[in-house]
Amino acid sequence: MSAKRTALVISAHAADFVWRCGGAIALHQEQGVDVTVVCLSFGERGESAKLWKQPGMTLERVKAARRAEAEKAAAALGVHDLITFDMGDYPLEFTRAWKDRLVDVMRAVQPDFMLSHSSFDPYNTDHMLTTQVVLECRSTAQAWGHNPGQKVLGAPQLYLFEPHQTEQMGWKPDTFLDITPVWEKKWAAIQCMEGQEHLWHFYRNVAENRANHFTRNSGGQSGGRACKYAEGFQSIFPRTVDSL
Amino acid sequence: MSAKRTALVISAHAADFVWRCGGAIALHQEQGVDVTVVCLSFGERGESAKLWKQPGMTLERVKAARRAEAEKAAAALGVHDLITFDMGDYPLEFTRAWKDRLVDVMRAVQPDFMLSHSSFDPYNTDHMLTTQVVLECRSTAQAWGHNPGQKVLGAPQLYLFEPHQTEQMGWKPDTFLDITPVWEKKWAAIQCMEGQEHLWHFYRNVAENRANHFTRNSGGQSGGRACKYAEGFQSIFPRTVDSL
Amino acid sequence: MSAKRTALVISAHAADFVWRCGGAIALHQEQGVDVTVVCLSFGERGESAKLWKQPGMTLERVKAARRAEAEKAAAALGVHDLITFDMGDYPLEFTRAWKDRLVDVMRAVQPDFMLSHSSFDPYNTDHMLTTQVVLECRSTAQAWGHNPGQKVLGAPQLYLFEPHQTEQMGWKPDTFLDITPVWEKKWAAIQCMEGQEHLWHFYRNVAENRANHFTRNSGGQSGGRACKYAEGFQSIFPRTVDSL
Amino acid sequence: MSAKRTALVISAHAADFVWRCGGAIALHQEQGVDVTVVCLSFGERGESAKLWKQPGMTLERVKAARRAEAEKAAAALGVHDLITFDMGDYPLEFTRAWKDRLVDVMRAVQPDFMLSHSSFDPYNTDHMLTTQVVLECRSTAQAWGHNPGQKVLGAPQLYLFEPHQTEQMGWKPDTFLDITPVWEKKWAAIQCMEGQEHLWHFYRNVAENRANHFTRNSGGQSGGRACKYAEGFQSIFPRTVDSL
Amino acid sequence: MSAKRTALVISAHAADFVWRCGGAIALHQEQGVDVTVVCLSFGERGESAKLWKQPGMTLERVKAARRAEAEKAAAALGVHDLITFDMGDYPLEFTRAWKDRLVDVMRAVQPDFMLSHSSFDPYNTDHMLTTQVVLECRSTAQAWGHNPGQKVLGAPQLYLFEPHQTEQMGWKPDTFLDITPVWEKKWAAIQCMEGQEHLWHFYRNVAENRANHFTRNSGGQSGGRACKYAEGFQSIFPRTVDSL
Amino acid sequence: MSAKRTALVISAHAADFVWRCGGAIALHQEQGVDVTVVCLSFGERGESAKLWKQPGMTLERVKAARRAEAEKAAAALGVHDLITFDMGDYPLEFTRAWKDRLVDVMRAVQPDFMLSHSSFDPYNTDHMLTTQVVLECRSTAQAWGHNPGQKVLGAPQLYLFEPHQTEQMGWKPDTFLDITPVWEKKWAAIQCMEGQEHLWHFYRNVAENRANHFTRNSGGQSGGRACKYAEGFQSIFPRTVDSL
């Protein structure tokens, strides 16, 4: 904790880190926390309908387009390091090698906290599989006998960021983060996602309504703090504190 | 938030505040937080078996004994204000008047956070009823039209402290508090509970094992913080933060 | 445990003890367990549609008819003691006096186990309220300071018997009881319920299908015990055993 | 079912029926369904902070203002009948008389379906109490022996409309209703709520985002139906159908 | 939606589609919906105890017998297309190739709705794995970049049909379907399952008791519709409607 | 059931069977039940931090040390048969061959009951995977067509033993076993685990506190049975009984 703080985002598809925690990324970067983003895939098969509707489209062209968008968005947010696994999507298929690579990233980054998908998602099984694998890799990264000599991972919190239909995914936020100071960055990053323009307004609404929840939970009509944009997160592990 | 911080504990019976959050009370008092404790009853009927097994015992003598214990324990913990409602136990029966009195206390104390029982308890229905009423009174205390002119309550967190059989009560801690610095005070307070000596050792074990959980969740074998005694709490409401 | 074993059934309406645990009653009576049944009401308003559809029907005539049915069914099952509170139904309204009377019964009977309704029932709020009150009264009956001098209640298991639509009530059986030896008694008791003939066949089917579950859970195709009629129960409290 | 269809909304406070199901009301009225709205209170104490912040405000003036808003909103939505119980809020206190009156309304309206609050709401205990009482009154209204001679209630579905913080209330929608055709009416009704202007934009966002969910669930990128505004509902009871 | 309606059943073992949704199949076929059934296996290893108890039995003979039964039952129900994957059972093992084949079927059939197993089943892990894979394949079938050129799948509802022990599987029906008009067909199909005669009566009872639930939920004593046989289903996704 | 009773423990890592069910093992051995323990791995990579912190440590040396501890502990408990799969840990990877071997053990042992890990464990995915595989192998072992000729498995109960942080794992005990008579054996076995000395005291506290729960659930202040050490278990399947 004495050293530089770091964080690690594991995003199943290229755009997830933008919609779901772009504010958290930009905010922590401004606070001096280095945020590494792993994109397991570009969402090239499952989240690029607009591109595929164009005649003569190919997988490589889709991937190139989505990669460019992701890089542009990452730049807008100030991401410290964007790592693209390019492991294919719909479905993600985790071999031992992909898992080991994720363990290596966890150990190299030594994050103070991590962010990934909801634990359940009947619409998008890539999402829930990602979180399951993140937990498995967290266990492995904590194992002293895995690649002895590497620095072993501590016990970083895993925050689950907001899915598309929260209630269907059984996702319940316990933490609201005020992202008002960095909203312009998140909005710029969102607009990099040219293939999914139908979601821009949706996630703007989400940010505004989570801000309403922020105000309500910080005091409401009696001292609640003004907030214009917020993001919500669900914690997997208990916090350890010195004061309530 | 600029002014002195305060906290409010609502304890169904006289001893609950000692077993379940004595450490939190002592710790926050040392940190300059004024902690008010409301004891709704003395536990005179339902949690004083040892006294009742004595021949010729009367309700008044039991209450006097339990009150004395509670006062002694409160002193040991440095409780700012101990308020005894003396509304009878097993079962607690909340009239409009008792609820209004609790609303008055909430508004007078203006707590930054509150502590009370688990939401479910098939062994002890007083406990779950208390939490249900605390939520109702929190709503009322936030209502601008209730006793206009009084200072309206903000949105204090409600932490549920640890029940006797956590899994049967559906209680899941999301926060572990290190109470090592004040353990001696909690242990002294526990020993004030002469009528329930069979629980002293039990709650010492609880504190030790929660400390193990504290260490595990703060880093475990790789940087986990040493901790000898801890308490666990479950939050009802989301947190509002500026950093994860 | 050295003395005679006893059991206590708390039935919201007159017929519930028949459909839901008639087999358990008859079986335990044959095993020498004295089973007391408390009928809080006769189901006179809410479960007597057939009678009310007759012209000129009155509340007293409905109650008399339902009482006669309940007594006849109790005799068929060999019930040790049938206690009718006659507190009115739809809705049941529990005053302090009704609760105290139930506590008195619990203490007088000193049951080794109790049976009552599911914890949740959106179709029939009398049912879920009954279980809530049974838990409250169990707490009170265990309180040494309640009516000092009475024998205090131990910690009898509370089994929740089968509701009408199990999945909607969130009821999950953990215990299947083979009632084949007493099926004829239960079937006779069921046929006493002349006002609810549409349910006879339904509960016969239930008993047959629970027997199928009994066989499956005792070994299935490889050693499962033959069973023709069974009842299912959900336990509220953990068991304490000397062998798994 | 041959006759005119009807629906019944039970709203704890004056504005709830607007935010949470104003679209459903207006839409069904246009479809020839008579929608009756019961406002149990005006939200005069707990949901009128803006008014109470004015100097010299009185309960009667608040109630008059909120009543006027509710009537204006009801008119905008085309509500068939607006019934104000005026039973006081924060907390609602249901006596036998209030419950009987609600039963009378249910029987008089004979609704094909009903709408009310989420089953759980730690922020606002009036909301969850209302749903609990609605279920109790539905049971009573179905009881042939309650006020014999009145037409007995059938088995109308109970839809739970959207609360303020869905995930905290454990509310999960299973039905999305396209309210695009009546959005202007709902928006007009929302603007009648002068005392809660901070919520107008919030509920507009909700309607837009539920429309996105509507499109996703009706086919998404492959045939999903365009929808601009929608409302979500959770069903308590199973549906009975002749085709899936 | 203008064209012919279609449905797709995914059945882990040969007999599942008969017990669990034979009525839905026959009914929809009569309504002009083409129902395709995929049997992943014949249940040759895990659900053919009666055959295996015969001396000298071989896997091929068991499979031939179960295949013949499945074909006969499908004919009795009027199944549009019976597809047998023959991928082996206990346990099912889904390679990428099996999943791709299932995706191909989904895209070829373009079902308006699908039916499969409960989400959880500790007795039979093939069942819960099937549903998990159905959700994954539904995601893949919706991906525009998977086999570009094929018609992409929309968003068909997934109904979970009734498992053997509903409460242990956490299965909760939200839809009851009246299958009275086609009961004779279902009963004929059931009797094709010669190897599992012990289940015939069980599922007849299930159909009768679900009919009782149908009547109760459509009005009960006050207008409930008569129904002699029914099936229950749990929906995974929300419905999108124009009227409640 | 006429023959010798047997039990089977499936332990992900070498020490799990000691902490979590060492008392149950020793107690049943004393009661004449042969208990076989399968250790899937030695916990060599993930649960041997103390050893790995020594310079120059190798995987083989760690495994040898952990094997020696496990054998010594098994001897202390009187384990009938200790089978070490040595399949590697963190993560466990179950091929078809490992699963078939576990099925073979289940059929060879023909256990009256089995014990394994909690269904969920975000800290240690090996644990939850083990239970998932145990259920799958139980299904396979019950399949008459799997290795015809072998004796088919019946329907043994699966008890989930106590994990490290019960509430985080969603583990809820329904059975408390009094292990006082064999505590000295369990304590001796615990002390064999030299690499995890920091857990000795933790699990002693657990045993003492579970004993408190045993006393509470067997009668508490009114007849509860004295008990000094206990273990808790959660059952997966319903019990089949002849008496409640």
Short mmCIF file of N, CA and C in Angstrom, two decimals, chain E residues 6-89:
data_model
loop_
_atom_site.label_atom_id
_atom_site.label_comp_id
_atom_site.label_asym_id
_atom_site.label_seq_id
_atom_site.Cartn_x
_atom_site.Cartn_y
_atom_site.Cartn_z
N THR E 6 -42.84 -21.56 -34.74
CA THR E 6 -42.07 -22.78 -34.48
C THR E 6 -41.61 -22.77 -33.03
N ALA E 7 -41.28 -23.95 -32.53
CA ALA E 7 -40.75 -24.08 -31.17
C ALA E 7 -39.67 -25.14 -31.17
N LEU E 8 -38.80 -25.06 -30.17
CA LEU E 8 -37.68 -25.99 -30.09
C LEU E 8 -37.55 -26.51 -28.66
N VAL E 9 -37.55 -27.84 -28.54
CA VAL E 9 -37.36 -28.49 -27.24
C VAL E 9 -35.98 -29.11 -27.21
N ILE E 10 -35.22 -28.84 -26.14
CA ILE E 10 -33.93 -29.49 -25.98
C ILE E 10 -34.02 -30.41 -24.76
N SER E 11 -33.93 -31.69 -25.03
CA SER E 11 -34.17 -32.74 -24.04
C SER E 11 -32.87 -33.50 -23.80
N ALA E 12 -32.42 -33.55 -22.56
CA ALA E 12 -31.13 -34.20 -22.28
C ALA E 12 -31.16 -35.68 -22.64
N HIS E 13 -32.26 -36.33 -22.24
CA HIS E 13 -32.38 -37.76 -22.47
C HIS E 13 -33.67 -38.02 -23.24
N ALA E 14 -33.81 -39.22 -23.75
CA ALA E 14 -34.88 -39.49 -24.71
C ALA E 14 -36.29 -39.23 -24.15
N ALA E 15 -36.49 -39.52 -22.87
CA ALA E 15 -37.86 -39.45 -22.36
C ALA E 15 -38.24 -38.09 -21.79
N ASP E 16 -37.29 -37.24 -21.57
CA ASP E 16 -37.59 -35.98 -20.88
C ASP E 16 -38.67 -35.17 -21.58
N PHE E 17 -38.61 -35.12 -22.91
CA PHE E 17 -39.59 -34.27 -23.61
C PHE E 17 -41.01 -34.81 -23.45
N VAL E 18 -41.14 -36.06 -23.12
CA VAL E 18 -42.48 -36.63 -22.95
C VAL E 18 -43.06 -36.27 -21.60
N TRP E 19 -42.35 -36.62 -20.53
CA TRP E 19 -42.87 -36.34 -19.18
C TRP E 19 -43.10 -34.85 -18.98
N ARG E 20 -42.16 -34.06 -19.46
CA ARG E 20 -42.05 -32.68 -18.97
C ARG E 20 -42.77 -31.65 -19.84
N CYS E 21 -42.94 -31.96 -21.14
CA CYS E 21 -43.63 -30.99 -22.00
C CYS E 21 -44.36 -31.66 -23.15
N GLY E 22 -44.71 -32.92 -22.97
CA GLY E 22 -45.45 -33.62 -24.02
C GLY E 22 -46.77 -32.92 -24.35
N GLY E 23 -47.40 -32.40 -23.34
CA GLY E 23 -48.66 -31.69 -23.57
C GLY E 23 -48.44 -30.41 -24.35
N ALA E 24 -47.41 -29.67 -24.00
CA ALA E 24 -47.13 -28.42 -24.72
C ALA E 24 -46.82 -28.72 -26.18
N ILE E 25 -46.10 -29.80 -26.43
CA ILE E 25 -45.77 -30.16 -27.81
C ILE E 25 -47.04 -30.46 -28.60
N ALA E 26 -47.85 -31.37 -28.08
CA ALA E 26 -49.06 -31.78 -28.80
C ALA E 26 -50.01 -30.60 -28.99
N LEU E 27 -50.14 -29.78 -27.96
CA LEU E 27 -51.07 -28.65 -28.05
C LEU E 27 -50.64 -27.66 -29.11
N HIS E 28 -49.36 -27.33 -29.12
CA HIS E 28 -48.90 -26.34 -30.10
C HIS E 28 -48.94 -26.91 -31.51
N GLN E 29 -48.62 -28.17 -31.65
CA GLN E 29 -48.76 -28.78 -32.97
C GLN E 29 -50.20 -28.63 -33.47
N GLU E 30 -51.15 -28.87 -32.60
CA GLU E 30 -52.56 -28.73 -33.00
C GLU E 30 -52.89 -27.27 -33.35
N GLN E 31 -52.12 -26.35 -32.75
CA GLN E 31 -52.35 -24.92 -33.02
C GLN E 31 -51.55 -24.45 -34.23
N GLY E 32 -50.88 -25.38 -34.90
CA GLY E 32 -50.15 -25.01 -36.10
C GLY E 32 -48.72 -24.56 -35.88
N VAL E 33 -48.21 -24.83 -34.70
CA VAL E 33 -46.81 -24.49 -34.41
C VAL E 33 -45.96 -25.74 -34.66
N ASP E 34 -44.93 -25.62 -35.48
CA ASP E 34 -44.05 -26.75 -35.72
C ASP E 34 -43.05 -26.89 -34.58
N VAL E 35 -43.09 -28.02 -33.90
CA VAL E 35 -42.21 -28.22 -32.75
C VAL E 35 -41.11 -29.22 -33.10
N THR E 36 -39.87 -28.74 -33.00
CA THR E 36 -38.71 -29.59 -33.20
C THR E 36 -38.19 -30.03 -31.84
N VAL E 37 -37.85 -31.32 -31.73
CA VAL E 37 -37.30 -31.84 -30.48
C VAL E 37 -35.89 -32.34 -30.73
N VAL E 38 -34.95 -31.83 -29.95
CA VAL E 38 -33.59 -32.37 -29.95
C VAL E 38 -33.41 -33.25 -28.74
N CYS E 39 -33.12 -34.52 -28.95
CA CYS E 39 -32.73 -35.41 -27.85
C CYS E 39 -31.22 -35.51 -27.87
N LEU E 40 -30.57 -35.00 -26.87
CA LEU E 40 -29.11 -35.01 -26.85
C LEU E 40 -28.59 -36.44 -26.71
N SER E 41 -29.30 -37.26 -25.94
CA SER E 41 -28.90 -38.65 -25.77
C SER E 41 -30.17 -39.49 -25.68
N PHE E 42 -30.01 -40.81 -25.61
CA PHE E 42 -31.17 -41.68 -25.43
C PHE E 42 -31.41 -41.99 -23.95
N GLY E 43 -30.59 -41.42 -23.07
CA GLY E 43 -30.71 -41.81 -21.67
C GLY E 43 -30.30 -43.27 -21.51
N GLU E 44 -29.42 -43.70 -22.38
CA GLU E 44 -29.11 -45.13 -22.48
C GLU E 44 -28.35 -45.64 -21.26
N ARG E 45 -27.54 -44.82 -20.68
CA ARG E 45 -26.77 -45.30 -19.55
C ARG E 45 -27.47 -44.98 -18.22
N GLY E 46 -28.04 -43.79 -18.14
CA GLY E 46 -28.53 -43.35 -16.84
C GLY E 46 -30.01 -43.52 -16.59
N GLU E 47 -30.79 -43.74 -17.62
CA GLU E 47 -32.24 -43.80 -17.37
C GLU E 47 -32.86 -45.03 -18.01
N SER E 48 -32.13 -46.11 -17.95
CA SER E 48 -32.60 -47.35 -18.56
C SER E 48 -32.33 -48.53 -17.64
N ALA E 49 -32.50 -48.33 -16.34
CA ALA E 49 -32.16 -49.36 -15.36
C ALA E 49 -32.89 -50.66 -15.66
N LYS E 50 -34.16 -50.55 -16.04
CA LYS E 50 -34.96 -51.75 -16.25
C LYS E 50 -34.34 -52.63 -17.36
N LEU E 51 -33.88 -51.99 -18.42
CA LEU E 51 -33.26 -52.75 -19.50
C LEU E 51 -31.94 -53.37 -19.05
N TRP E 52 -31.14 -52.59 -18.34
CA TRP E 52 -29.83 -53.08 -17.93
C TRP E 52 -29.93 -54.23 -16.93
N LYS E 53 -31.06 -54.32 -16.26
CA LYS E 53 -31.21 -55.43 -15.31
C LYS E 53 -31.45 -56.75 -16.04
N GLN E 54 -31.71 -56.68 -17.33
CA GLN E 54 -31.85 -57.91 -18.11
C GLN E 54 -30.46 -58.48 -18.41
N PRO E 55 -30.31 -59.77 -18.33
CA PRO E 55 -28.99 -60.37 -18.58
C PRO E 55 -28.56 -60.19 -20.04
N GLY E 56 -27.27 -59.97 -20.21
CA GLY E 56 -26.70 -59.90 -21.56
C GLY E 56 -27.01 -58.62 -22.33
N MET E 57 -27.46 -57.63 -21.62
CA MET E 57 -27.82 -56.38 -22.31
C MET E 57 -26.57 -55.66 -22.83
N THR E 58 -26.69 -54.98 -23.97
CA THR E 58 -25.57 -54.21 -24.52
C THR E 58 -26.01 -52.78 -24.75
N LEU E 59 -25.03 -51.89 -24.84
CA LEU E 59 -25.32 -50.48 -25.04
C LEU E 59 -26.12 -50.27 -26.32
N GLU E 60 -25.75 -50.97 -27.37
CA GLU E 60 -26.45 -50.77 -28.64
C GLU E 60 -27.91 -51.20 -28.56
N ARG E 61 -28.15 -52.29 -27.86
CA ARG E 61 -29.54 -52.74 -27.72
C ARG E 61 -30.36 -51.75 -26.89
N VAL E 62 -29.73 -51.23 -25.84
CA VAL E 62 -30.45 -50.23 -25.04
C VAL E 62 -30.77 -49.01 -25.88
N LYS E 63 -29.78 -48.53 -26.61
CA LYS E 63 -30.01 -47.33 -27.43
C LYS E 63 -31.09 -47.58 -28.47
N ALA E 64 -31.07 -48.74 -29.09
CA ALA E 64 -32.08 -49.04 -30.10
C ALA E 64 -33.48 -49.04 -29.47
N ALA E 65 -33.56 -49.63 -28.29
CA ALA E 65 -34.87 -49.68 -27.62
C ALA E 65 -35.36 -48.29 -27.25
N ARG E 66 -34.46 -47.48 -26.70
CA ARG E 66 -34.84 -46.13 -26.28
C ARG E 66 -35.15 -45.25 -27.49
N ARG E 67 -34.41 -45.44 -28.56
CA ARG E 67 -34.68 -44.68 -29.77
C ARG E 67 -36.09 -45.02 -30.30
N ALA E 68 -36.39 -46.29 -30.31
CA ALA E 68 -37.70 -46.71 -30.81
C ALA E 68 -38.82 -46.09 -29.95
N GLU E 69 -38.62 -46.11 -28.63
CA GLU E 69 -39.61 -45.50 -27.74
C GLU E 69 -39.77 -44.01 -28.03
N ALA E 70 -38.64 -43.33 -28.18
CA ALA E 70 -38.68 -41.88 -28.41
C ALA E 70 -39.39 -41.57 -29.72
N GLU E 71 -39.13 -42.35 -30.73
CA GLU E 71 -39.76 -42.09 -32.03
C GLU E 71 -41.27 -42.33 -31.96
N LYS E 72 -41.63 -43.38 -31.26
CA LYS E 72 -43.05 -43.70 -31.12
C LYS E 72 -43.77 -42.59 -30.34
N ALA E 73 -43.11 -42.13 -29.27
CA ALA E 73 -43.71 -41.07 -28.45
C ALA E 73 -43.82 -39.77 -29.26
N ALA E 74 -42.77 -39.47 -30.02
CA ALA E 74 -42.79 -38.26 -30.84
C ALA E 74 -43.94 -38.31 -31.84
N ALA E 75 -44.15 -39.50 -32.41
CA ALA E 75 -45.25 -39.65 -33.37
C ALA E 75 -46.59 -39.43 -32.66
N ALA E 76 -46.70 -39.97 -31.46
CA ALA E 76 -47.96 -39.82 -30.72
C ALA E 76 -48.26 -38.35 -30.43
N LEU E 77 -47.22 -37.57 -30.23
CA LEU E 77 -47.40 -36.15 -29.90
C LEU E 77 -47.49 -35.28 -31.15
N GLY E 78 -47.17 -35.87 -32.30
CA GLY E 78 -47.18 -35.09 -33.54
C GLY E 78 -45.97 -34.20 -33.71
N VAL E 79 -44.84 -34.58 -33.09
CA VAL E 79 -43.62 -33.78 -33.20
C VAL E 79 -43.27 -33.54 -34.67
N HIS E 80 -42.94 -32.31 -34.99
CA HIS E 80 -42.61 -31.95 -36.36
C HIS E 80 -41.31 -32.59 -36.82
N ASP E 81 -40.31 -32.53 -35.95
CA ASP E 81 -38.99 -33.05 -36.31
C ASP E 81 -38.29 -33.53 -35.05
N LEU E 82 -37.88 -34.78 -35.04
CA LEU E 82 -37.15 -35.34 -33.90
C LEU E 82 -35.70 -35.52 -34.31
N ILE E 83 -34.82 -34.80 -33.63
CA ILE E 83 -33.39 -34.86 -33.96
C ILE E 83 -32.65 -35.53 -32.81
N THR E 84 -31.97 -36.62 -33.08
CA THR E 84 -31.24 -37.31 -32.00
C THR E 84 -29.75 -37.08 -32.19
N PHE E 85 -29.16 -36.45 -31.19
CA PHE E 85 -27.72 -36.15 -31.28
C PHE E 85 -26.88 -37.40 -30.98
N ASP E 86 -27.41 -38.25 -30.11
CA ASP E 86 -26.68 -39.47 -29.74
C ASP E 86 -25.27 -39.13 -29.23
N MET E 87 -25.20 -38.17 -28.30
CA MET E 87 -23.87 -37.75 -27.82
C MET E 87 -23.45 -38.46 -26.53
N GLY E 88 -24.24 -39.44 -26.10
CA GLY E 88 -23.88 -40.16 -24.88
C GLY E 88 -24.36 -39.43 -23.65
N ASP E 89 -24.64 -40.18 -22.57
CA ASP E 89 -25.22 -39.56 -21.37
C ASP E 89 -24.46 -39.96 -20.10
#
